[in-house]
């Protein structure tokens, strides 16, 4: 087993990873609330988690990766305020909550697959685990951490002295000092475990419980499902940084009250994708979907390349030039890979796991998922005049297994042709002109390509080219 080091939000430190069970990793990742399309900001977090899974598997671990689907109880605010996201979406779309959930869950996995995100070993749906949630509240109640008021069951944060320990990570203050704090709470940070007579009496889905007919709080879902599939203690829990101050903080409190342990030993968080200097977010209507990227002429894997170029703990700003240069870089890579494939002809690829370049690549990823550095090693392989083509292609093949950029698969498809760099660049420039709606210029580029025997076709998968 190779040594892996990971940043733990709980300790604010990069630490050596030692799993609870030798050779096995239990990993829980917060999944989507399926009331709308996931945006590419959400997918930045899922790409980071995918790299984590691939890195752990590369290191020799047997990874059990569990992800939930939230189809109930997530209000627009994380602290029990705002509207119910699922219900609102169902009403707007004149559909039922379950139909909405089914539609957006399917779309989520299609988009994830276009980004080469490996499906979790197990996905679980909140509405299928209501009894686990009720059992958990009963335990929390028996341990004396709850109170009931206004018909709802609340977690009493004052009873948990370490409440908020996860917030060491750059969080200046809790998210609670707002005007619309629920007046029924004893402390602003208390949160609902079970809603009955709340402001959402018209809630579409509700269940019988010892506290009356109602539905669970969102934070409870992840505690109950992680426990159900991974046990009281497991290795790693992931999500985006917005989950630190409330959602994961509350999960920790629930886990502690219920089992006397906080759940995961390592809590990892991916930084935001920003658009126009703000967090990309559905509620602020400041977001792009994978479909929109494709409409703009990009391949979803261009976006994956863009994400890998920035460390997961650093913010990433999305803008036209960034995605365009990611696209150009990926096209260049595919082009180089294709040249190499032609050069080696039918020689079989080699296992170069002892090669210094592979060792360097693995080293970078093992050090808290250093993707930008690992990508730099991949480029160094391509540029090294002392490596023969077979070595280069073998190494690229091994590296792309972890990075998931589809480099080798792409060469078998439409790009399995030779195209000089200047034509590649012209294709990219044409795309930029098209995006800027400068159709005169984009048509001129298209004509120039055609005169040189290259036919362009705009498809939902992006711009494809072939020789006449
Ligand atoms: P949600 O469906 O809103 O619960 O979010 C799903 C995942 O995406 C969570 O792990 C969030 O923390 C993460 N997330 C939300 N917005 C962004 C963003 N702009 N950049 C990166 N991750 C995000
Ligand atoms: Zn969660």
Coordinates of C-alpha atoms and ligand atoms in Angstrom, one line a residue:
X1 CA 0.0 0.0 0.0
X2 CA 1.4 3.4 -1.0
X3 CA 1.5 6.2 1.6
X4 CA -1.1 8.8 1.1
X5 CA -1.3 12.2 2.8
X6 CA -4.5 14.1 3.0
X7 CA -5.6 17.5 4.3
X8 CA -8.1 17.1 7.2
X9 CA -10.4 20.1 7.8
X10 CA -10.9 18.9 11.3
X11 CA -7.2 19.2 12.3
X12 CA -6.3 21.9 9.6
X13 CA -3.4 19.7 8.7
X14 CA -2.1 17.4 6.0
X15 CA -1.8 14.1 7.7
X16 CA -0.7 10.5 6.8
X17 CA -3.7 8.5 5.9
X18 CA -4.2 5.3 7.9
X19 CA -7.5 3.5 7.3
X20 CA -9.4 2.0 10.1
X21 CA -9.3 -1.4 8.4
X22 CA -6.1 -2.4 6.7
X23 CA -6.3 -2.2 2.9
X24 CA -9.8 -0.8 2.9
X25 CA -11.2 2.7 2.7
X26 CA -14.7 3.7 3.7
X27 CA -15.7 7.0 2.0
X28 CA -18.9 9.0 2.2
X29 CA -19.5 11.9 -0.2
X30 CA -22.5 14.2 0.1
X31 CA -24.5 13.9 -3.1
X32 CA -26.8 16.2 -5.0
X33 CA -30.2 17.5 -3.9
X34 CA -32.1 16.4 -7.0
X35 CA -34.4 19.4 -7.6
X36 CA -32.6 20.9 -10.5
X37 CA -29.6 20.3 -12.8
X38 CA -26.3 20.0 -11.0
X39 CA -24.1 22.9 -12.1
X40 CA -20.4 22.7 -13.1
X41 CA -19.5 24.1 -9.6
X42 CA -21.1 21.0 -8.0
X43 CA -19.2 18.9 -10.5
X44 CA -15.9 20.5 -9.5
X45 CA -16.5 18.9 -6.1
X46 CA -17.4 15.5 -7.6
X47 CA -14.3 15.6 -9.8
X48 CA -12.2 16.2 -6.7
X49 CA -13.8 13.2 -5.0
X50 CA -13.3 11.1 -8.1
X51 CA -9.6 11.9 -8.2
X52 CA -9.5 11.0 -4.5
X53 CA -11.1 7.6 -5.2
X54 CA -8.8 6.9 -8.2
X55 CA -5.8 7.9 -6.2
X56 CA -6.7 5.6 -3.2
X57 CA -7.3 2.7 -5.6
X58 CA -4.0 3.4 -7.4
X59 CA -2.4 3.2 -4.0
X60 CA -3.8 -0.3 -3.6
X61 CA -6.8 0.3 -1.4
X62 CA -10.2 -1.3 -1.8
X63 CA -12.5 1.7 -1.7
X64 CA -16.1 1.6 -0.7
X65 CA -17.5 4.9 -2.0
X66 CA -21.0 5.8 -0.8
X67 CA -22.9 8.8 -2.0
X68 CA -26.4 9.9 -1.1
X69 CA -29.2 11.4 -3.2
X70 CA -31.2 14.0 -1.3
X71 CA -34.8 13.8 -2.4
X72 CA -36.4 15.2 0.8
X73 CA -36.1 17.8 3.5
X74 CA -33.4 20.2 2.0
X75 CA -34.5 23.7 2.6
X76 CA -33.0 26.5 0.5
X77 CA -31.1 27.7 3.6
X78 CA -28.8 25.2 5.4
X79 CA -30.1 26.5 8.8
X80 CA -33.7 25.5 8.5
X81 CA -34.9 28.6 6.8
X82 CA -36.2 29.2 3.3
X83 CA -38.4 27.0 1.1
X84 CA -38.2 23.2 0.6
X85 CA -36.1 22.9 -2.6
X86 CA -37.8 19.7 -3.9
X87 CA -41.3 20.9 -3.3
X88 CA -40.7 24.2 -4.9
X89 CA -39.2 22.7 -8.0
X90 CA -42.1 20.2 -8.3
X91 CA -44.6 22.9 -8.0
X92 CA -42.9 25.1 -10.6
X93 CA -42.6 22.2 -13.0
X94 CA -46.1 20.9 -12.3
X95 CA -44.8 17.6 -11.4
X96 CA -44.5 15.4 -8.3
X97 CA -41.5 15.4 -6.0
X98 CA -40.7 11.8 -6.9
X99 CA -40.9 12.5 -10.7
X100 CA -38.6 15.5 -10.2
X101 CA -36.2 13.4 -8.1
X102 CA -36.1 10.6 -10.7
X103 CA -35.5 13.0 -13.6
X104 CA -32.7 15.0 -12.0
X105 CA -31.0 11.9 -10.6
X106 CA -30.8 10.3 -14.0
X107 CA -29.5 13.6 -15.5
X108 CA -26.9 13.9 -12.7
X109 CA -25.4 10.5 -13.5
X110 CA -25.4 11.2 -17.2
X111 CA -23.5 14.4 -16.7
X112 CA -21.1 12.8 -14.2
X113 CA -20.4 10.1 -16.7
X114 CA -19.6 12.6 -19.5
X115 CA -17.0 14.0 -17.0
X116 CA -15.5 10.6 -16.6
X117 CA -16.6 10.5 -12.9
X118 CA -16.7 6.9 -11.8
X119 CA -20.0 5.9 -10.3
X120 CA -19.8 5.4 -6.5
X121 CA -19.8 1.8 -5.3
X122 CA -23.1 2.6 -3.7
X123 CA -25.7 5.4 -4.0
X124 CA -28.5 5.7 -1.5
X125 CA -31.7 7.7 -1.6
X126 CA -32.8 9.6 1.5
X127 CA -36.5 8.6 1.2
X128 CA -35.5 4.9 1.4
X129 CA -33.8 5.5 4.8
X130 CA -36.5 7.2 6.9
X131 CA -36.6 4.4 9.5
X132 CA -32.8 4.7 10.0
X133 CA -33.3 8.4 10.6
X134 CA -36.1 7.9 13.1
X135 CA -34.0 5.4 14.9
X136 CA -31.1 7.8 15.1
X137 CA -33.3 10.6 16.5
X138 CA -34.5 8.2 19.1
X139 CA -31.0 7.6 20.2
X140 CA -30.1 11.2 20.2
X141 CA -33.2 11.9 22.2
X142 CA -32.4 9.1 24.7
X143 CA -28.9 10.6 25.1
X144 CA -30.5 14.0 26.1
X145 CA -29.5 16.1 23.2
X146 CA -32.9 17.2 21.9
X147 CA -35.9 19.3 22.7
X148 CA -39.3 19.7 21.1
X149 CA -41.0 23.0 20.4
X150 CA -43.6 24.1 17.9
X151 CA -44.0 20.5 16.9
X152 CA -40.4 20.1 15.7
X153 CA -37.6 18.1 17.3
X154 CA -34.4 20.1 17.6
X155 CA -30.8 19.2 18.3
X156 CA -29.7 21.2 21.4
X157 CA -26.2 22.4 20.4
X158 CA -25.6 23.7 23.9
X159 CA -25.4 20.1 25.1
X160 CA -22.4 19.4 22.9
X161 CA -19.4 21.2 24.2
X162 CA -17.2 20.7 21.1
X163 CA -20.0 21.9 18.7
X164 CA -18.4 23.7 15.7
X165 CA -14.9 22.1 15.9
X166 CA -14.8 21.7 12.2
X167 CA -14.9 25.4 11.6
X168 CA -11.2 26.0 12.3
X169 CA -10.9 26.1 8.5
X170 CA -11.0 29.8 7.8
X171 CA -14.6 30.2 8.9
X172 CA -14.7 33.5 10.7
X173 CA -18.2 33.1 12.1
X174 CA -21.1 30.8 12.0
X175 CA -23.8 31.2 9.4
X176 CA -26.4 32.0 12.0
X177 CA -26.4 35.6 12.6
X178 CA -29.1 36.4 10.2
X179 CA -32.5 38.1 10.6
X180 CA -34.7 35.1 9.9
X181 CA -33.4 32.7 12.5
X182 CA -36.2 30.4 13.7
X183 CA -37.5 32.0 16.8
X184 CA -38.4 28.6 18.3
X185 CA -34.8 27.6 18.7
X186 CA -33.1 27.9 22.1
X187 CA -29.8 28.8 20.4
X188 CA -29.5 30.1 16.8
X189 CA -27.3 27.2 16.0
X190 CA -29.8 24.5 17.0
X191 CA -31.2 22.6 14.1
X192 CA -34.2 20.5 13.2
X193 CA -34.0 16.7 13.3
X194 CA -37.7 16.1 12.6
X195 CA -40.2 18.6 11.2
X196 CA -43.9 18.2 12.0
X197 CA -45.9 21.3 12.4
X198 CA -43.5 23.6 10.7
X199 CA -44.0 26.3 8.1
X200 CA -44.0 23.5 5.6
X201 CA -47.3 21.8 6.4
X202 CA -48.0 21.2 2.8
X203 CA -44.9 19.0 2.5
X204 CA -45.6 16.4 -0.2
X205 CA -43.9 13.5 1.5
X206 CA -44.3 12.7 5.2
X207 CA -43.9 9.7 7.5
X208 CA -45.3 8.6 10.9
X209 CA -42.8 9.0 13.7
X210 CA -42.9 9.0 17.5
X211 CA -43.1 12.8 17.3
X212 CA -45.9 13.0 14.8
X213 CA -46.3 12.8 11.1
X214 CA -43.5 14.7 9.4
X215 CA -40.1 14.5 7.7
X216 CA -36.5 14.6 8.6
X217 CA -34.0 17.5 8.7
X218 CA -31.4 17.4 5.9
X219 CA -28.3 17.0 8.1
X220 CA -29.8 13.9 9.6
X221 CA -29.9 12.1 6.3
X222 CA -26.1 11.9 5.8
X223 CA -25.5 10.9 9.4
X224 CA -28.1 8.1 9.1
X225 CA -27.0 6.8 5.7
X226 CA -23.2 7.0 6.4
X227 CA -23.9 5.0 9.5
X228 CA -26.1 2.5 7.7
X229 CA -23.5 1.7 5.0
X230 CA -20.2 2.4 6.6
X231 CA -20.8 2.0 10.4
X232 CA -20.3 4.3 13.4
X233 CA -16.7 5.0 12.4
X234 CA -15.4 5.3 8.9
X235 CA -12.4 6.8 7.1
X236 CA -13.3 9.8 5.0
X237 CA -16.2 12.2 4.6
X238 CA -16.2 14.7 1.6
X239 CA -18.1 17.6 0.3
X240 CA -17.7 21.2 -0.8
X241 CA -16.4 23.9 1.6
X242 CA -20.0 25.3 2.0
X243 CA -20.7 22.1 4.0
X244 CA -18.1 22.9 6.7
X245 CA -19.9 25.5 8.8
X246 CA -23.4 23.9 9.0
X247 CA -24.1 20.6 7.3
X248 CA -20.9 18.7 8.4
X249 CA -20.8 20.5 11.7
X250 CA -24.3 19.3 12.4
X251 CA -23.5 15.7 11.2
X252 CA -20.6 15.6 13.6
X253 CA -22.9 16.7 16.5
X254 CA -25.5 14.1 15.6
X255 CA -23.0 11.3 15.3
X256 CA -21.4 12.2 18.6
X257 CA -24.8 12.4 20.4
X258 CA -25.8 9.0 18.9
X259 CA -22.6 7.0 19.0
X260 CA -20.1 8.9 21.0
X261 CA -17.8 9.3 18.0
X262 CA -17.9 11.9 15.2
X263 CA -18.2 9.5 12.3
X264 CA -15.4 10.0 9.8
X265 CA -11.8 10.4 10.9
X266 CA -10.9 12.7 8.0
X267 CA -13.2 15.4 6.7
X268 CA -12.2 16.8 3.3
X269 CA -13.6 19.7 1.4
X270 CA -13.3 21.0 -2.1
X271 CA -13.1 24.8 -2.7
X272 CA -15.6 26.6 -4.9
X273 CA -15.9 27.2 -8.5
X274 CA -16.7 30.9 -8.9
X275 CA -18.4 32.8 -11.7
X276 CA -18.1 36.5 -11.9
X277 CA -16.2 36.4 -8.6
X278 CA -19.2 34.8 -6.8
X279 CA -19.7 31.2 -5.7
X280 CA -21.4 29.4 -8.6
X281 CA -24.8 28.6 -7.2
X282 CA -28.3 27.6 -8.3
X283 CA -30.1 29.8 -5.8
X284 CA -28.2 32.9 -7.0
X285 CA -29.0 31.9 -10.6
X286 CA -25.3 32.2 -11.3
X287 CA -24.5 28.9 -12.9
X288 CA -23.7 26.8 -16.0
X289 CA -24.6 23.3 -16.6
X290 CA -22.7 20.6 -18.5
X291 CA -25.2 20.9 -21.3
X292 CA -24.6 24.6 -21.6
X293 CA -20.8 23.9 -21.8
X294 CA -21.5 21.5 -24.7
X295 CA -23.8 24.1 -26.4
X296 CA -20.9 26.5 -26.2
X297 CA -18.7 24.0 -28.1
X298 CA -16.8 22.5 -25.3
X299 CA -16.3 18.8 -24.4
X300 CA -17.2 18.1 -20.7
X301 CA -13.6 16.7 -20.4
X302 CA -12.2 20.2 -21.3
X303 CA -13.9 21.2 -18.0
X304 CA -12.3 18.2 -16.2
X305 CA -8.9 19.3 -17.5
X306 CA -9.6 22.9 -16.3
X307 CA -10.5 21.5 -12.8
X308 CA -7.3 19.4 -12.6
X309 CA -5.2 22.5 -13.3
X310 CA -6.0 24.0 -9.9
X311 CA -5.6 22.3 -6.5
X312 CA -8.9 21.2 -5.0
X313 CA -8.3 23.4 -1.9
X314 CA -8.0 26.6 -4.0
X315 CA -10.8 28.6 -5.5
X316 CA -11.2 28.3 -9.3
X317 CA -12.6 31.1 -11.4
X318 CA -14.6 30.0 -14.4
X319 CA -14.3 32.3 -17.5
X320 CA -14.1 32.0 -21.2
X321 CA -10.3 32.2 -21.6
X322 CA -9.8 29.6 -18.8
X323 CA -12.1 27.0 -20.4
X324 CA -10.8 27.8 -23.9
X325 CA -7.2 27.3 -23.0
X326 CA -8.1 24.1 -21.1
X327 CA -9.7 22.9 -24.4
X328 CA -6.6 23.8 -26.4
X329 CA -4.3 22.1 -24.0
X330 CA -6.5 18.9 -24.0
X331 CA -6.7 18.9 -27.8
X332 CA -2.9 19.3 -28.0
X333 CA -2.6 16.4 -25.7
X334 CA -4.9 14.2 -27.7
X335 CA -3.0 15.2 -30.9
X336 CA 0.3 14.2 -29.3
X337 CA -1.1 11.0 -28.1
X338 CA -2.3 10.2 -31.6
X339 CA 1.1 10.9 -33.0
X340 CA 2.6 8.5 -30.5
X341 CA 0.1 5.9 -31.4
X342 CA 1.1 6.1 -35.0
X343 CA 4.7 5.9 -34.1
X344 CA 4.5 2.8 -32.0
X345 CA 2.1 1.1 -34.4
X346 CA 1.1 -2.3 -33.0
X347 CA 3.7 -2.6 -30.2
X348 CA 2.0 -3.4 -26.8
X349 CA 2.1 -0.8 -24.0
X350 CA 4.6 -1.5 -21.1
X351 CA 4.1 -1.6 -17.4
X352 CA 6.3 1.3 -16.3
X353 CA 5.3 1.4 -12.6
X354 CA 9.0 1.6 -11.6
X355 CA 9.8 4.4 -14.0
X356 CA 10.9 7.7 -12.3
X357 CA 8.2 9.7 -14.1
X358 CA 5.4 7.4 -12.9
X359 CA 6.9 7.5 -9.4
X360 CA 6.9 11.3 -9.6
X361 CA 3.3 11.4 -10.8
X362 CA 2.2 9.2 -8.0
X363 CA 4.1 11.1 -5.5
X364 CA 2.4 14.4 -6.5
X365 CA -1.1 12.8 -6.3
X366 CA -0.3 11.1 -3.0
X367 CA 0.5 14.4 -1.5
X368 CA -3.0 15.7 -0.9
X369 CA -4.0 15.1 -4.5
X370 CA -1.6 17.4 -6.2
X371 CA -3.3 17.4 -9.6
X372 CA -1.7 20.5 -11.1
X373 CA 1.8 19.0 -10.3
X374 CA 0.7 15.6 -11.6
X375 CA -0.4 17.2 -14.9
X376 CA 3.0 18.9 -15.1
X377 CA 4.6 15.5 -14.9
X378 CA 2.5 14.3 -17.7
X379 CA 3.5 17.2 -19.9
X380 CA 7.2 16.6 -19.0
X381 CA 6.9 13.0 -20.2
X382 CA 5.6 14.3 -23.6
X383 CA 8.4 16.8 -23.9
X384 CA 11.3 14.6 -22.8
X385 CA 13.6 13.9 -25.8
X386 CA 15.2 11.0 -23.9
X387 CA 12.0 8.9 -23.8
X388 CA 11.1 6.7 -26.8
X389 CA 7.5 6.9 -28.1
X390 CA 6.5 3.5 -26.5
X391 CA 7.6 4.7 -23.1
X392 CA 5.8 8.0 -23.5
X393 CA 2.5 6.3 -24.5
X394 CA 2.8 3.7 -21.8
X395 CA 3.2 6.3 -19.2
X396 CA 0.4 8.5 -20.5
X397 CA -1.9 5.5 -20.5
X398 CA -1.1 4.8 -16.9
X399 CA -1.5 8.5 -15.9
X400 CA -4.8 9.0 -17.7
X401 CA -6.2 6.1 -15.8
X402 CA -6.1 8.4 -12.8
X403 CA -6.7 11.8 -14.4
X404 CA -9.6 10.5 -16.5
X405 CA -9.1 12.9 -19.4
X406 CA -10.1 10.3 -22.0
X407 CA -6.9 10.9 -23.9
X408 CA -6.5 7.4 -25.3
X409 CA -10.1 6.7 -25.9
X410 CA -10.4 9.9 -27.8
X411 CA -7.7 8.8 -30.2
X412 CA -9.8 5.9 -31.3
X413 CA -12.6 8.1 -32.4
X414 CA -13.0 11.0 -34.7
X415 CA -9.7 12.5 -33.6
X416 CA -7.8 9.4 -34.9
X417 CA -6.5 11.5 -37.7
X418 CA -3.4 13.6 -38.0
X419 CA -3.9 17.3 -37.7
X420 CA -1.2 19.9 -37.6
X421 CA -1.2 22.2 -34.7
X422 CA -2.0 25.2 -36.7
X423 CA -5.3 23.6 -37.8
X424 CA -6.1 22.6 -34.3
X425 CA -5.6 26.2 -33.3
X426 CA -7.8 27.4 -36.1
X427 CA -10.5 25.1 -34.9
X428 CA -10.3 26.6 -31.4
X429 CA -10.2 30.1 -32.8
X430 CA -13.3 29.4 -34.8
X431 CA -15.1 28.1 -31.7
X432 CA -14.2 31.3 -29.9
X433 CA -15.5 33.4 -32.7
X434 CA -18.7 31.3 -32.7
X435 CA -19.1 31.8 -29.0
X436 CA -18.7 35.5 -29.4
X437 CA -21.4 35.3 -32.1
X438 CA -18.9 36.6 -34.7
X439 CA -20.3 34.4 -37.4
X440 CA -18.5 36.2 -40.2
X441 CA -15.2 35.4 -38.6
X442 CA -16.2 31.9 -37.7
X443 CA -17.4 31.2 -41.2
X444 CA -14.1 32.5 -42.6
X445 CA -12.2 30.1 -40.4
X446 CA -14.5 27.2 -41.4
X447 CA -13.9 28.0 -45.1
X448 CA -10.2 28.2 -44.6
X449 CA -10.2 24.8 -42.9
X450 CA -12.4 23.4 -45.7
X451 CA -10.0 24.7 -48.4
X452 CA -7.3 22.7 -46.6
X453 CA -9.4 19.6 -46.6
X454 CA -10.7 19.7 -43.0
X455 CA -14.5 19.4 -42.5
X456 CA -16.0 20.8 -39.3
X457 CA -19.2 19.6 -37.8
X458 CA -20.8 21.1 -34.7
X459 CA -22.4 18.4 -32.6
X460 CA -23.9 18.2 -29.1
X461 CA -20.6 16.5 -28.1
X462 CA -18.6 19.5 -29.4
X463 CA -16.9 20.3 -32.7
X464 CA -15.7 17.3 -34.6
X465 CA -13.5 17.4 -37.6
X466 CA -12.5 15.0 -40.3
X467 CA -10.5 15.0 -43.5
X468 CA -12.5 15.4 -46.7
Ligands
LIG1 P1 -25.8 20.6 -3.4 O1 -26.6 19.8 -4.4 O2 -26.1 22.0 -3.4 O3 -26.0 20.0 -2.0 O4 -24.3 20.5 -3.7 C1 -23.6 19.3 -4.1 C2 -22.1 19.4 -3.9 O5 -21.6 20.5 -4.6 C3 -21.8 19.7 -2.4 O6 -20.6 18.9 -2.0 C4 -21.5 21.2 -2.4 O7 -20.6 21.5 -1.4 C5 -20.8 21.3 -3.8 N1 -20.9 22.7 -4.3 C6 -21.9 23.6 -4.4 N2 -21.6 24.7 -5.0 C7 -20.3 24.6 -5.4 C8 -19.4 25.4 -6.1 N3 -19.7 26.6 -6.6 N4 -18.1 25.0 -6.4 C9 -17.8 23.7 -5.9 N5 -18.6 22.9 -5.2 C10 -19.8 23.3 -5.0
LIG2 ZN1 -24.4 15.4 3.4

